[in-house]
Structure formats: structure tokens, C-alpha cells
mmCIF file of C-alpha atoms and ligand atoms in Angstrom:
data_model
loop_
_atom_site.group_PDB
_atom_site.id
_atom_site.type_symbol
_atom_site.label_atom_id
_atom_site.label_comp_id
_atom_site.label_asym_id
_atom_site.label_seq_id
_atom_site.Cartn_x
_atom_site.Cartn_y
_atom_site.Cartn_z
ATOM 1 C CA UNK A 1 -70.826 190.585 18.877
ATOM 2 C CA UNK A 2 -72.122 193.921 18.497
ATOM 3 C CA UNK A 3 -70.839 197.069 20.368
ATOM 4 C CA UNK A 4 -73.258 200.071 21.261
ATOM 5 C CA UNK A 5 -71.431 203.280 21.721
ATOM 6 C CA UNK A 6 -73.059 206.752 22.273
ATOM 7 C CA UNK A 7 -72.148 208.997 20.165
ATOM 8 C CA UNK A 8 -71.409 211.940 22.971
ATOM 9 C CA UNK A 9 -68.621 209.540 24.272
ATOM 10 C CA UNK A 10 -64.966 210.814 23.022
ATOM 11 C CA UNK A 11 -63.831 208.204 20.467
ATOM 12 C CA UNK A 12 -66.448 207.028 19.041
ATOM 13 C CA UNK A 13 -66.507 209.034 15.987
ATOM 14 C CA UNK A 14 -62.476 207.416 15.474
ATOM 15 C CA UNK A 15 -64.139 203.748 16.145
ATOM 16 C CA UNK A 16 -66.988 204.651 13.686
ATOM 17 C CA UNK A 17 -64.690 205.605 10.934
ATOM 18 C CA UNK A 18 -62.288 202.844 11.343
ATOM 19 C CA UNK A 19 -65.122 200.190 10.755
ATOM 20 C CA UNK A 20 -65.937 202.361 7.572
ATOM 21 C CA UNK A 21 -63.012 202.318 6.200
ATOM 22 C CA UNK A 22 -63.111 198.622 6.749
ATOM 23 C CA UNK A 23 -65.725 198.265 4.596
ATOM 24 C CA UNK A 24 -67.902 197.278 6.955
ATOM 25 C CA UNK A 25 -71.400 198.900 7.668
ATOM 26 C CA UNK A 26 -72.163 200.697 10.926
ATOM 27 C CA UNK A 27 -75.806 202.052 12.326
ATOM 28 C CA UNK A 28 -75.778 205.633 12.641
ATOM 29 C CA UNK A 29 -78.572 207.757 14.104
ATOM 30 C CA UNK A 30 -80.305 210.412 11.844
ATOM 31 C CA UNK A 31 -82.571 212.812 12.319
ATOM 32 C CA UNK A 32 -85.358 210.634 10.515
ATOM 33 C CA UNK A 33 -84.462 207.174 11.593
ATOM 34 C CA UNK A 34 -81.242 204.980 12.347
ATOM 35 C CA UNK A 35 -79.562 204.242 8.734
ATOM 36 C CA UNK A 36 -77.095 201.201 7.883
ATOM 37 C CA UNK A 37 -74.103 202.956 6.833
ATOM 38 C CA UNK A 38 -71.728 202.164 4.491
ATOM 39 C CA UNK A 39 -68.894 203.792 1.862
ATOM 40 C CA UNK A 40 -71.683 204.306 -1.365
ATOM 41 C CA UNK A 41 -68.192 203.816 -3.742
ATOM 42 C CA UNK A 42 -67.256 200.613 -2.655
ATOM 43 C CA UNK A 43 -69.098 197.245 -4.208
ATOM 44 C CA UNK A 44 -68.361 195.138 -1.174
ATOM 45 C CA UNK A 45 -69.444 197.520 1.376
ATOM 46 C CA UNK A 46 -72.580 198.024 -0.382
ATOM 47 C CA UNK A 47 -73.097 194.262 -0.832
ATOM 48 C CA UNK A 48 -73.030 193.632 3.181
ATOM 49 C CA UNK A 49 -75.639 196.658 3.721
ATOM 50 C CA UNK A 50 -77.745 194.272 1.275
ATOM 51 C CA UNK A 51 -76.849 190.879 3.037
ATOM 52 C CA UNK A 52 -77.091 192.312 6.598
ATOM 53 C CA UNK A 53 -80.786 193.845 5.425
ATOM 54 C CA UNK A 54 -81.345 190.763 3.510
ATOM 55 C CA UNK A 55 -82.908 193.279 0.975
ATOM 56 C CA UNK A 56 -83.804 193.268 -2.795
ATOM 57 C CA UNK A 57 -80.731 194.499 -4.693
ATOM 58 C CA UNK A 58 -83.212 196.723 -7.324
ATOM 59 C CA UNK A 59 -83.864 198.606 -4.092
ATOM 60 C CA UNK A 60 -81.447 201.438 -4.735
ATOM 61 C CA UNK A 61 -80.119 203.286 -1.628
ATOM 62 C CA UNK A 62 -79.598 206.772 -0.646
ATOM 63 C CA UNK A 63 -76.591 208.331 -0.429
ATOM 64 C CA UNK A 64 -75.493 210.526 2.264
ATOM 65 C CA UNK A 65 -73.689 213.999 2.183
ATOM 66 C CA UNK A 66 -71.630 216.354 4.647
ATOM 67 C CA UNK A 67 -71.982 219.017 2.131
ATOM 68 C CA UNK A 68 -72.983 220.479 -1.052
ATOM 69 C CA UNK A 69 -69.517 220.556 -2.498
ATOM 70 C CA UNK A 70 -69.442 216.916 -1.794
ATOM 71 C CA UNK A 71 -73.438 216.217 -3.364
ATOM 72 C CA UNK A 72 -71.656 218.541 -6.618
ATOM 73 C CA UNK A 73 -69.323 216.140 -7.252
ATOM 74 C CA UNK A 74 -71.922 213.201 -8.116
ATOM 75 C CA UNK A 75 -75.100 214.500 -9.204
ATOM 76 C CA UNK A 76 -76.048 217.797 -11.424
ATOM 77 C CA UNK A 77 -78.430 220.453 -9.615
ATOM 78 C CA UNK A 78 -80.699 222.263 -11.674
ATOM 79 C CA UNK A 79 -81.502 225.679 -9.864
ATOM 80 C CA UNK A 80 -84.692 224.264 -8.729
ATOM 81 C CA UNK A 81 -82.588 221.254 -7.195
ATOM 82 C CA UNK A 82 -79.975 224.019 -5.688
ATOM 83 C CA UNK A 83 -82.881 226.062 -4.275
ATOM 84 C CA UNK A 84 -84.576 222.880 -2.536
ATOM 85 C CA UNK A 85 -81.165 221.866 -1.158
ATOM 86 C CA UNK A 86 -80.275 225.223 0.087
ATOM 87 C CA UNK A 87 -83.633 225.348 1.830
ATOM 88 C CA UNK A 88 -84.051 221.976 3.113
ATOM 89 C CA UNK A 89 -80.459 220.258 3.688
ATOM 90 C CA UNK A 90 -79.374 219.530 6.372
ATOM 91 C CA UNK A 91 -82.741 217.712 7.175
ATOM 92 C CA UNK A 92 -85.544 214.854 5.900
ATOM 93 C CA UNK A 93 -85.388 215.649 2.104
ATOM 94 C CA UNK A 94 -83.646 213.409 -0.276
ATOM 95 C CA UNK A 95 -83.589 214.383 -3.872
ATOM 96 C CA UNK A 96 -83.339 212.360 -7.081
ATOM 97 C CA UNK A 97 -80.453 213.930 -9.808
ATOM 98 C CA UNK A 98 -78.958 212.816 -12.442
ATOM 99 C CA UNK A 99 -75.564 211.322 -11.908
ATOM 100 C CA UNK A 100 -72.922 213.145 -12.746
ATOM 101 C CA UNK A 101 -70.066 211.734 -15.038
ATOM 102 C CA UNK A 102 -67.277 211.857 -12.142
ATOM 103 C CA UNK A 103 -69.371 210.458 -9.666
ATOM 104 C CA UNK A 104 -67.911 207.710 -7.896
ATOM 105 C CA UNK A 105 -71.275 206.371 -6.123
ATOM 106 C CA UNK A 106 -71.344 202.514 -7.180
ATOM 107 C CA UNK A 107 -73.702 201.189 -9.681
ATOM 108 C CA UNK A 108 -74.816 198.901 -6.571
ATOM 109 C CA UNK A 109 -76.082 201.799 -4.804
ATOM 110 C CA UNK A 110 -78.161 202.981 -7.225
ATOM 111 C CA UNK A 111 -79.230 199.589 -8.895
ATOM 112 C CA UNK A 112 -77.989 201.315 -11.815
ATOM 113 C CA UNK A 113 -80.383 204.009 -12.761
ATOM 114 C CA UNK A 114 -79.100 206.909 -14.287
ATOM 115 C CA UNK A 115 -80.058 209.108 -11.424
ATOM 116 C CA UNK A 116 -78.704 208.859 -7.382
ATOM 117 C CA UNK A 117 -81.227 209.718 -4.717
ATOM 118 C CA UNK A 118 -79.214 212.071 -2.215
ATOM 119 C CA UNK A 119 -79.683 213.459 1.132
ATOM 120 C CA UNK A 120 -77.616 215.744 3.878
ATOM 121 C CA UNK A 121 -78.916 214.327 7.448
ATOM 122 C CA UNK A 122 -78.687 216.499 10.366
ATOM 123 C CA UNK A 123 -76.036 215.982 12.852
ATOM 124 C CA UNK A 124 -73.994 213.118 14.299
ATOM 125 C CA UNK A 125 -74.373 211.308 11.008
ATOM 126 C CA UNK A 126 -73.197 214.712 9.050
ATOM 127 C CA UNK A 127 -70.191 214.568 11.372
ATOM 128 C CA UNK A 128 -69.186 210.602 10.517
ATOM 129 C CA UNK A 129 -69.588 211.516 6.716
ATOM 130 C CA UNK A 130 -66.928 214.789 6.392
ATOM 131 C CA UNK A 131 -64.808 212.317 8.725
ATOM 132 C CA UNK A 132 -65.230 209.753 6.525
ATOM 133 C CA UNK A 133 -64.632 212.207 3.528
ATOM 134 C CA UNK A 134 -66.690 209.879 1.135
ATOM 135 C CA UNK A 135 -70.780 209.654 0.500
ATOM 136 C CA UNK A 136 -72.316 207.108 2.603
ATOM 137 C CA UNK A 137 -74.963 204.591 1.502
ATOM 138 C CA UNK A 138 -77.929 204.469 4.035
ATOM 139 C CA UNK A 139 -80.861 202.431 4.386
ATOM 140 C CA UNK A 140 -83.385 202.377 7.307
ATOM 141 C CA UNK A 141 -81.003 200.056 9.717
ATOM 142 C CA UNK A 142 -83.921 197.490 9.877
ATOM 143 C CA UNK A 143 -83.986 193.928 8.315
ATOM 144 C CA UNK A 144 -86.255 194.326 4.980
ATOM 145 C CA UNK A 145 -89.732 194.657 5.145
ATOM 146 C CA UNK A 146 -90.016 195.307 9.170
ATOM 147 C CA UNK A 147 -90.654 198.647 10.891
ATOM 148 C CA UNK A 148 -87.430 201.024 10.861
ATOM 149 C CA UNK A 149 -86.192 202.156 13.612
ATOM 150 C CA UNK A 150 -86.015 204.981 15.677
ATOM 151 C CA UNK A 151 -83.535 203.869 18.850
ATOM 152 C CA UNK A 152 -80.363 202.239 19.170
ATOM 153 C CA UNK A 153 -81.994 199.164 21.062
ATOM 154 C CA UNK A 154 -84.914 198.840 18.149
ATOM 155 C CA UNK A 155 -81.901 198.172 15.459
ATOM 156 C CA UNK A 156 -80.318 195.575 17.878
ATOM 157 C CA UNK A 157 -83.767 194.315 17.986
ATOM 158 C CA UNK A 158 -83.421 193.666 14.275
ATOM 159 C CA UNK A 159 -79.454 193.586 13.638
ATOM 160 C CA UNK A 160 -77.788 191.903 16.733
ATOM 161 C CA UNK A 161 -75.259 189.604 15.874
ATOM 162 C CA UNK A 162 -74.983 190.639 12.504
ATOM 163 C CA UNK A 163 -73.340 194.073 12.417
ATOM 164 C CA UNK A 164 -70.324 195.166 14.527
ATOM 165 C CA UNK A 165 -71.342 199.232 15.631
ATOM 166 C CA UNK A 166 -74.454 200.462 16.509
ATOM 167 C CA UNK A 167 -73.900 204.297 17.573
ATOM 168 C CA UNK A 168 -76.000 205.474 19.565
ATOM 169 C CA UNK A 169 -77.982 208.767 19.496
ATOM 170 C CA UNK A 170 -81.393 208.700 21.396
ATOM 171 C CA UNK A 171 -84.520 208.891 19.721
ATOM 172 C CA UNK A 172 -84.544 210.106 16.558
ATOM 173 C CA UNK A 173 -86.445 213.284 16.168
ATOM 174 C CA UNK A 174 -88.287 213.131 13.365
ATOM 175 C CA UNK A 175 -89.460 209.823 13.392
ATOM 176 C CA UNK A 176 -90.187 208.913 10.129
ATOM 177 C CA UNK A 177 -87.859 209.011 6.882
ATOM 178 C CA UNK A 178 -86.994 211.567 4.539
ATOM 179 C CA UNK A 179 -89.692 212.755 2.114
ATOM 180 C CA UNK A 180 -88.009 211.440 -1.542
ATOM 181 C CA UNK A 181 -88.591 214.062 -4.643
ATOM 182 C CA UNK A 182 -87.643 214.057 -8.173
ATOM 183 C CA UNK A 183 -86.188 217.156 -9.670
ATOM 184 C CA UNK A 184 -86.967 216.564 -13.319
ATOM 185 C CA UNK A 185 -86.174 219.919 -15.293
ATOM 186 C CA UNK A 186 -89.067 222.502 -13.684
ATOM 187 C CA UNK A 187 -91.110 219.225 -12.799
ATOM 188 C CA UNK A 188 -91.070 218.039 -8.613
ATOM 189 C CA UNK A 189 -92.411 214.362 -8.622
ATOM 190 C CA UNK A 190 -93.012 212.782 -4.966
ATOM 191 C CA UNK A 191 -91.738 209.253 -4.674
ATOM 192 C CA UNK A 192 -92.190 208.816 -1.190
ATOM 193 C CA UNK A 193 -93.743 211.431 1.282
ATOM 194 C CA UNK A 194 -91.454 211.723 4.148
ATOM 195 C CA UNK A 195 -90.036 213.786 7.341
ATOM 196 C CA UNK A 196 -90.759 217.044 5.074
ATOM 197 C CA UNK A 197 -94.904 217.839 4.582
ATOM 198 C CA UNK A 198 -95.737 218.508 0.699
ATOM 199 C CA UNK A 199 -96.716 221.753 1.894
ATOM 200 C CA UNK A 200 -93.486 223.148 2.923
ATOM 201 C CA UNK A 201 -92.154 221.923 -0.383
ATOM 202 C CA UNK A 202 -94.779 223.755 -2.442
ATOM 203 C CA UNK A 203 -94.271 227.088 -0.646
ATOM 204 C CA UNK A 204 -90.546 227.175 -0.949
ATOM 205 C CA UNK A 205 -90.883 226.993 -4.497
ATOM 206 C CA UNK A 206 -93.794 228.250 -5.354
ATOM 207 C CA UNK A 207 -94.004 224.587 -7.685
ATOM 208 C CA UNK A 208 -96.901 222.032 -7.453
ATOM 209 C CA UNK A 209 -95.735 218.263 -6.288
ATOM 210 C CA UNK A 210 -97.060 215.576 -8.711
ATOM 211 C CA UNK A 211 -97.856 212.350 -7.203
ATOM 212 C CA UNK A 212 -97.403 209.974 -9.323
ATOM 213 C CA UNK A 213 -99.955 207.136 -9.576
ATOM 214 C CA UNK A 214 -98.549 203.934 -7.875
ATOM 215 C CA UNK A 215 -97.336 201.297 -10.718
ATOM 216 C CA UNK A 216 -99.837 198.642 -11.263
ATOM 217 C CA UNK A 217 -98.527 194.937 -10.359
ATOM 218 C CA UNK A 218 -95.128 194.202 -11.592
ATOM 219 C CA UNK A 219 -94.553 197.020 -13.622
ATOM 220 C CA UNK A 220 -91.146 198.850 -13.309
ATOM 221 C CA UNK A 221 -90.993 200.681 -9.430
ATOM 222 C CA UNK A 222 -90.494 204.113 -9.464
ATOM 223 C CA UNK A 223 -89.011 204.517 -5.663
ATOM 224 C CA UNK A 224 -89.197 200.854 -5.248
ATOM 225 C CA UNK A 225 -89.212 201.330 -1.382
ATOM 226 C CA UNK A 226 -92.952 201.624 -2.488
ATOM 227 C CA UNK A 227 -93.116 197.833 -2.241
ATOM 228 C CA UNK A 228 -97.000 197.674 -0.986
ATOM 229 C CA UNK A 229 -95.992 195.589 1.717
ATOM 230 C CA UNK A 230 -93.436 197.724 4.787
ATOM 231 C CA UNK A 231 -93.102 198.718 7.552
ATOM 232 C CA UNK A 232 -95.172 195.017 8.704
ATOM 233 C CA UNK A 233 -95.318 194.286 12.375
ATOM 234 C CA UNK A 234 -95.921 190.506 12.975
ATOM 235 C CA UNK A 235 -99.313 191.241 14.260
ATOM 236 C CA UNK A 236 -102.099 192.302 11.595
ATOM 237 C CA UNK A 237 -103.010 195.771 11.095
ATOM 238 C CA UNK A 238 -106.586 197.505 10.248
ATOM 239 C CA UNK A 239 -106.820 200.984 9.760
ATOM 240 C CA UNK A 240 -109.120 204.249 10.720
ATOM 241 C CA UNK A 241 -110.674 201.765 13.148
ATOM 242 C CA UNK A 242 -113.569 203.667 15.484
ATOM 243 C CA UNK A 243 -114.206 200.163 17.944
ATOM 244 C CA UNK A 244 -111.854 197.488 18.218
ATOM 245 C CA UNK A 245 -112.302 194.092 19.030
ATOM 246 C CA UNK A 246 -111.099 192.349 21.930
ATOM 247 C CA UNK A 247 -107.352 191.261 22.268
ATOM 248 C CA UNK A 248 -106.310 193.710 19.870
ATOM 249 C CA UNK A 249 -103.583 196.664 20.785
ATOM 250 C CA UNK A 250 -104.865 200.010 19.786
ATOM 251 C CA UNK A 251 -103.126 202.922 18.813
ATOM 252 C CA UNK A 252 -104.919 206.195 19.046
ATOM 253 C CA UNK A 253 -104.448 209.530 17.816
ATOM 254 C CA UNK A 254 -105.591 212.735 19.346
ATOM 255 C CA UNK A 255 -106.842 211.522 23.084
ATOM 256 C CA UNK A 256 -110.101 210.300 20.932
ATOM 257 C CA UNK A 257 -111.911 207.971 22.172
ATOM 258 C CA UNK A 258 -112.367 204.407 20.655
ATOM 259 C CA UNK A 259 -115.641 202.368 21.586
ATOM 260 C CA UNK A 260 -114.146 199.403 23.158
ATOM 261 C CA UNK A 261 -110.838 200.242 24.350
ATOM 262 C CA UNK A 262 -111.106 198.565 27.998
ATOM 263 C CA UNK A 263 -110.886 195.569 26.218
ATOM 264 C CA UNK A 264 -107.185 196.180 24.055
ATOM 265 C CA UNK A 265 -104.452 194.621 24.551
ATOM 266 C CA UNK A 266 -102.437 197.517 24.776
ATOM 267 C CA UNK A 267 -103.217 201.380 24.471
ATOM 268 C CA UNK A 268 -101.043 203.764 23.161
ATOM 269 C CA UNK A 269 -101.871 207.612 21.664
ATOM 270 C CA UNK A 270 -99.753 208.469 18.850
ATOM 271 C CA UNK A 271 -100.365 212.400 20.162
ATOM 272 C CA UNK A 272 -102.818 213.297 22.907
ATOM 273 C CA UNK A 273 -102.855 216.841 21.652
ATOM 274 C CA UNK A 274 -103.021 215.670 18.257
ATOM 275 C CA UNK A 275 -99.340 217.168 17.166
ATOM 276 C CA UNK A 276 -98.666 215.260 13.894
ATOM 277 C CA UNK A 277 -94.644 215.656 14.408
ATOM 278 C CA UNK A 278 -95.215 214.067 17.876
ATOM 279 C CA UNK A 279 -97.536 211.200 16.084
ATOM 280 C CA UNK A 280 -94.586 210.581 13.503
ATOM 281 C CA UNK A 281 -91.610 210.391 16.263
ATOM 282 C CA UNK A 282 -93.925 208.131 17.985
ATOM 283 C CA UNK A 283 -95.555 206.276 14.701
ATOM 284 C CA UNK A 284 -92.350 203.083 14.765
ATOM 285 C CA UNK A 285 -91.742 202.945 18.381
ATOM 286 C CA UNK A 286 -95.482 201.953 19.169
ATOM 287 C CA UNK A 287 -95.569 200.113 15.991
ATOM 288 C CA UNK A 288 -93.027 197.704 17.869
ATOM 289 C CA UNK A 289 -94.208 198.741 21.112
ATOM 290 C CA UNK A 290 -98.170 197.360 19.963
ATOM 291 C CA UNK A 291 -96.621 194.098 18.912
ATOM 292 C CA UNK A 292 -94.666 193.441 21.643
ATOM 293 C CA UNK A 293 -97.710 192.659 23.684
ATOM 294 C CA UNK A 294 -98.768 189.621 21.477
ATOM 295 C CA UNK A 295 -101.612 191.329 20.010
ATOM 296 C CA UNK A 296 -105.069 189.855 18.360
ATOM 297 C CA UNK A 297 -103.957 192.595 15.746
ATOM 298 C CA UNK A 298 -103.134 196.060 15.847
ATOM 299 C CA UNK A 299 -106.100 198.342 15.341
ATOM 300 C CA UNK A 300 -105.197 202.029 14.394
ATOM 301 C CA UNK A 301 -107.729 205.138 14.502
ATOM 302 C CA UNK A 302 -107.411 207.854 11.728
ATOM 303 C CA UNK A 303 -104.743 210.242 11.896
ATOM 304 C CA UNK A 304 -105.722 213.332 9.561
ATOM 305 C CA UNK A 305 -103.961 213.490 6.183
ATOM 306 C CA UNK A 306 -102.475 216.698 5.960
ATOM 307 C CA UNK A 307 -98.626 218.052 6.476
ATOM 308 C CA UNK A 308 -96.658 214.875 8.141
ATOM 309 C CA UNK A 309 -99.856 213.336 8.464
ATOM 310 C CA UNK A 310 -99.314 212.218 4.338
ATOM 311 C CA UNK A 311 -96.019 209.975 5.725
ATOM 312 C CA UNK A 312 -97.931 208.695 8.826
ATOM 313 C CA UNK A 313 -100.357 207.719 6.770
ATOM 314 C CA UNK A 314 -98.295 206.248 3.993
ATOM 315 C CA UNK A 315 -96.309 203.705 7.034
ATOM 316 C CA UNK A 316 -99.559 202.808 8.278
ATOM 317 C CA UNK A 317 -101.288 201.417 4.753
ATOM 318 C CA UNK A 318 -97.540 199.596 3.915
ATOM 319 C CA UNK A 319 -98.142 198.212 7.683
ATOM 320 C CA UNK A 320 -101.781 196.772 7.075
ATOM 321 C CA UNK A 321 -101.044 195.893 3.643
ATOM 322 C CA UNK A 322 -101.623 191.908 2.266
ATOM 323 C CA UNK A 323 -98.114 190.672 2.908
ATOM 324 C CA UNK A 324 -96.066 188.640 0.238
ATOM 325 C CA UNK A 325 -96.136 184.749 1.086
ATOM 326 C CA UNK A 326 -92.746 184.078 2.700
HETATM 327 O O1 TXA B 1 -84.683 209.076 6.109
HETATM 328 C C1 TXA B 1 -84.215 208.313 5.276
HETATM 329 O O2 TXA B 1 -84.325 208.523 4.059
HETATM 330 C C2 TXA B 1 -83.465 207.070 5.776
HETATM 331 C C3 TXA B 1 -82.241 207.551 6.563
HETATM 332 C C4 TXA B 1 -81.357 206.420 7.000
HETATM 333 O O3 TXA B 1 -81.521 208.498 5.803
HETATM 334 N N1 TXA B 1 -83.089 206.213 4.693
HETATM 335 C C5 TXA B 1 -84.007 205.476 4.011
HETATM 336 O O4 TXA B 1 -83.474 204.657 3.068
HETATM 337 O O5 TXA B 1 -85.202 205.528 4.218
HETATM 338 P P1 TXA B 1 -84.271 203.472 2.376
HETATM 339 O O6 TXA B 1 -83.237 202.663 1.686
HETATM 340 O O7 TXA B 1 -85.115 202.758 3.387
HETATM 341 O O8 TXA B 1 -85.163 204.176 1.327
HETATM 342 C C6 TXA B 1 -84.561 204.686 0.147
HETATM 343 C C7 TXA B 1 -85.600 204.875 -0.902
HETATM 344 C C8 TXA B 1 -86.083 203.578 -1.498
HETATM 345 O O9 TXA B 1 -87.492 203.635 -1.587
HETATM 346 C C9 TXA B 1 -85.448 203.566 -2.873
HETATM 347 O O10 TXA B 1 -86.209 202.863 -3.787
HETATM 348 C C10 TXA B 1 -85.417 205.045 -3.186
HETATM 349 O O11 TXA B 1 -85.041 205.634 -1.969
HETATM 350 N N2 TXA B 1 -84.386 205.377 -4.178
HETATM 351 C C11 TXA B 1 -83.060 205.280 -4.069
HETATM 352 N N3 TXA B 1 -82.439 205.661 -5.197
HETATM 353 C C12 TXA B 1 -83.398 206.028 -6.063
HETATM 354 C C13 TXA B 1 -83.403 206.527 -7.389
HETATM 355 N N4 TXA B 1 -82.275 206.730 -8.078
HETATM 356 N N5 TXA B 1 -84.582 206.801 -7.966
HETATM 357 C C14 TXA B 1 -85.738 206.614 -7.272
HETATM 358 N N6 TXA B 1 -85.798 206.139 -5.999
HETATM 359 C C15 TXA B 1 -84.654 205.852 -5.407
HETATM 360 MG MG1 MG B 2 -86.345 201.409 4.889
#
């Protein structure tokens, strides 16, 4: 069965870290969302994150740092790379480098591109990844394809039975994960927008971000978390909706009102005061929260496009997208 321990309590950090070390994957809070951990040099351990998420094994995984020192010693900063790092880390960005020769991150992590996509979370998870001395493989602790989650009690939703340790932090501040970049040469190229707005990006560096157009069909996936279906509730989801139709939940943004709305299922505002970091620590939790109340569908109003608004936005169109035929 699977144990729930907070991380405040004394010893869980030594129960955490003997699981590791047993190969074994453990959810860990993050800043962004609660991550499927396991030790990113070890085949096996990497193989049960895959089994446990039942996910596609071209889908490489991030791994985590405690440090620089420790990013150093398996993928090559440029100074544009350094700079990001040194501006951003600990926190929501994840960067894609070229491996470096001594790194010991599996092949299974990283599907076996020449490049590792590598992030330094912010705190408990930091802590279980000096302990553990090692980089630690971490996807969203969700099974593949479903919303990620952002309490201990949504990844036993999803994981029960099927992992031993799920640690538990709260609610995970951000909400939504990290913002993925490339760092080719002087070039920034976003692969997934994330926990860190574009914006903040471009004035650190003074750079442009390229977005790269989305690959058409089944051509080769860039950050193949970009599958166009994620993220998918059970219930169907439209989009920028300004009435919805009876039976349906609705999910609001901004206190507007939506013509209609006596008749939902279920209302919820992503951010009465329209805050977009309170609409993404809110965006997964009423996601799940919507489709708990065994919706007609989930009708979702606009929720502007700029700073974390880009990642809200992204979740949402993987959410309504045509899903794959199971
Ligand atoms: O906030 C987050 O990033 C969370 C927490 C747990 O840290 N993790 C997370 O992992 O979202 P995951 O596995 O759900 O998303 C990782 C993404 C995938 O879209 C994957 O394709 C991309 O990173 N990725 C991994 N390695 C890559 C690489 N070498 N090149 C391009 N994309 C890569
Ligand atoms: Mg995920």
C-alpha cells in the first residue's frame, strides 16, 4: 500500500531516501507540481517511473538538481545557459544542454537525445536530491495523459496502489510546470511555456524567445510532452466559452460573468481578481475539481494570454483537445 508522509515530520527525508536508493520511485512535492521521482542514472529506476506512469518511453524526462556543481557535471552551460540558471534556479525553469561526456544521466531518461532537459526545484525536493547526492528523474506524478497534480491526495487519486511514498507538501505554489527552453548557442527556443512568463525570460537577457511552430502530424516531437492531447479530464472541454449550456461545470476567470451560469453544474473562478499566478495554482485542482461533479462538459471562459497566462492557456487547449482513441 502506499504511505503519505509530510514532509515537516522528522524522518521522512531518511524514509524518502531509502526508497531511492532502492530504486524505487517516490512523489515529491515541487514548487510547480508533484513529480515521480527517481535516480536519472539507473535503467531500472527509470523504467518503473515509465510503468507506474504507463507513459511513452520517447517522452524524455527531466532531471532534477540540488546544485549547479551537480547540473556541471552532466550538461555544458554556455554563458547564456549560466546566466539563465543563475537567475532563475532554484524555481520553474528547466533548460535543454547538451550532455556532457561524464554525465551519468541514463540514455532512458533522455530517450537518447544528445541533449538532457534540467531543472533545480525549490525546496523540499532540493533537499531529497543533495541527500540523495545523485540527479533525480521527474515527471508530473500523474498517470499519462491526465491532469498533473498539485496535492498529495490528487497523486493518490492517480497513483494509489502503485507507488510506495507519496511525501507530502501542501499545495504546490506555482501550479503549473516549469517553462522548458532551449539554449542553442545565442538562440532561446521555447518548448513548453511554463511556471516562468516569456517575459521575465526576455528581460533577463535582453534575448527574444522563438516559438517554434508545433510539428505537423507524426513528424519528429520537439518537447514531446507537446502531445496535442494532456492534461484531459474525463469530461469534455470547450474553451473561451461566454454562455454555457446546461449540465456543464464552468470555470471562470476574473469574477466575469457567464450568461447562463445558474444552470452549471459546478462553478468555480480560476481568480476573482483576475491574478494569473492565482489562476495557474488553481488551473489542475479545478480541472479535477470540475470533473468530479459528473459534468455535461467543462466549459472554460478566456483567461488573457499574457505572462503565466501563455501556460494556462497552453493546459487548457491540451485539455479540450480531440483525444487519441484508447
Ligand atoms: O515542473 C516540471 O517541469 C515538472 C516537475 C515535476 O519538475 N516535471 C514535468 O515533467 O513537467 P514532464 O515529464 O511532465 O515534462 C517533461 C518535458 C516533456 O515534455 C519532455 O518531452 C521534455 O520535458 N523533455 C525532456 N527532455 C528533453 C530534451 N532533451 N529535449 C527536449 N524536451 C525534453
Ligand atoms: Mg506531465
Amino acid at each position: 500500500m502506499t504511505r503519505i508522509l509530510a514532509i515537516s515530520d522528522p524522518g521522512t527525508l531518511a524514509d524518502a531516501l531509502a526508497v531511492l536508493r532502492r530504486g524505487q520511485p517516490v512523489a515529491v512535492p515541487t514548487e510547480t507540481v508533484y513529480g515521480l521521482a527517481a535516480d536519472a542514472t539507473d535503467p531500472a529506476a527509470i523504467t518503473s517511473i515509465y510503468e507506474t506512469k504507463g507513459r511513452p518511453r520517447f517522452n524524455p524526462l527531466i532531471a532534477h538538481v540540488a546544485d549547479i556543481d551537480m547540473a556541471k557535471l552532466h550538461v555544458q552551460f554556455s554563458p547564456l545557459a549560466e546566466q539563465l540558471a543563475e537567475a532563475f534556479w532554484p524555481g520553474p525553469l528547466t533548460l535543454v544542454l547538451p550532455l556532457s561526456e561524464t554525465s551519468q544521466i541514463h540514455p532512458l531518461a533522455t530517450a537518447g537525445l544528445g541533449t538532457a532537459a534540467i531543472r533545480m526545484p525549490q525546496g523540499f525536493a532540493r533537499e531529497l536530491i543533495a541527500g540523495f547526492g545523485k540527479p533525480l528523474a521527474a515527471p508530473s506524478a500523474n498517470r499519462s495523459g491526465r491532469v498533473s497534480p498539485t496535492t498529495a491526495q490528487h497523486v493518490a487519486d492517480d497513483l494509489d496502489g502503485r507507488i510506495e511514498l507519496i511525501l507530502d507538501g501542501g499545495r504546490c505554489r506555482v501550479g503549473v510546470e516549469s517553462t522548458i527552453l532551449a539554449v542553442n548557442g545565442s538562440q532561446l527556443q521555447l518548448l513548453r511555456p511554463g511556471g516562468i512568463p516569456v517575459e521575465m525570460i526576455e528581460a533577463a537577457t535582453g534575448k527574444s524567445v522563438d516559438r517554434p511552430a508545433p510539428p505537423a502530424g507524426d513528424a519528429a516531437v520537439i518537447a514531446p510532452g507537446m502531445l496535442a492531447s494532456h492534461y484531459a479530464p474525463d469530461a469534455r472541454v470547450r474553451l473561451n466559452v461566454s454562455e454555457i449550456m446546461p449540465g456543464e461545470a464552468l470555470i471562470k476567470f476574473g469574477a466575469l460573468p457567464v450568461e447562463g451560469e445558474d444552470q452549471a453544474k459546478a462553478v468555480m473562478d480560476l481568480s476573482p481578481t483576475g491574478d494569473l499566478r492565482e489562476a495557474a495554482a488553481n488551473l489542475f485542482g479545478m480541472l479535477k475539481q470540475a470533473d468530479a461533479s459528473a459534468p455535461r462538459g467543462i466549459a472554460v471562459a478566456a483567461v488573457p494570454e499574457h505572462g503565466l497566462g501563455e501556460a494556462i492557456n497552453d493546459r487548457l487547449k491540451r485539455a479540450a483537445a480531440p483525444r487519441p482513441p484508447v
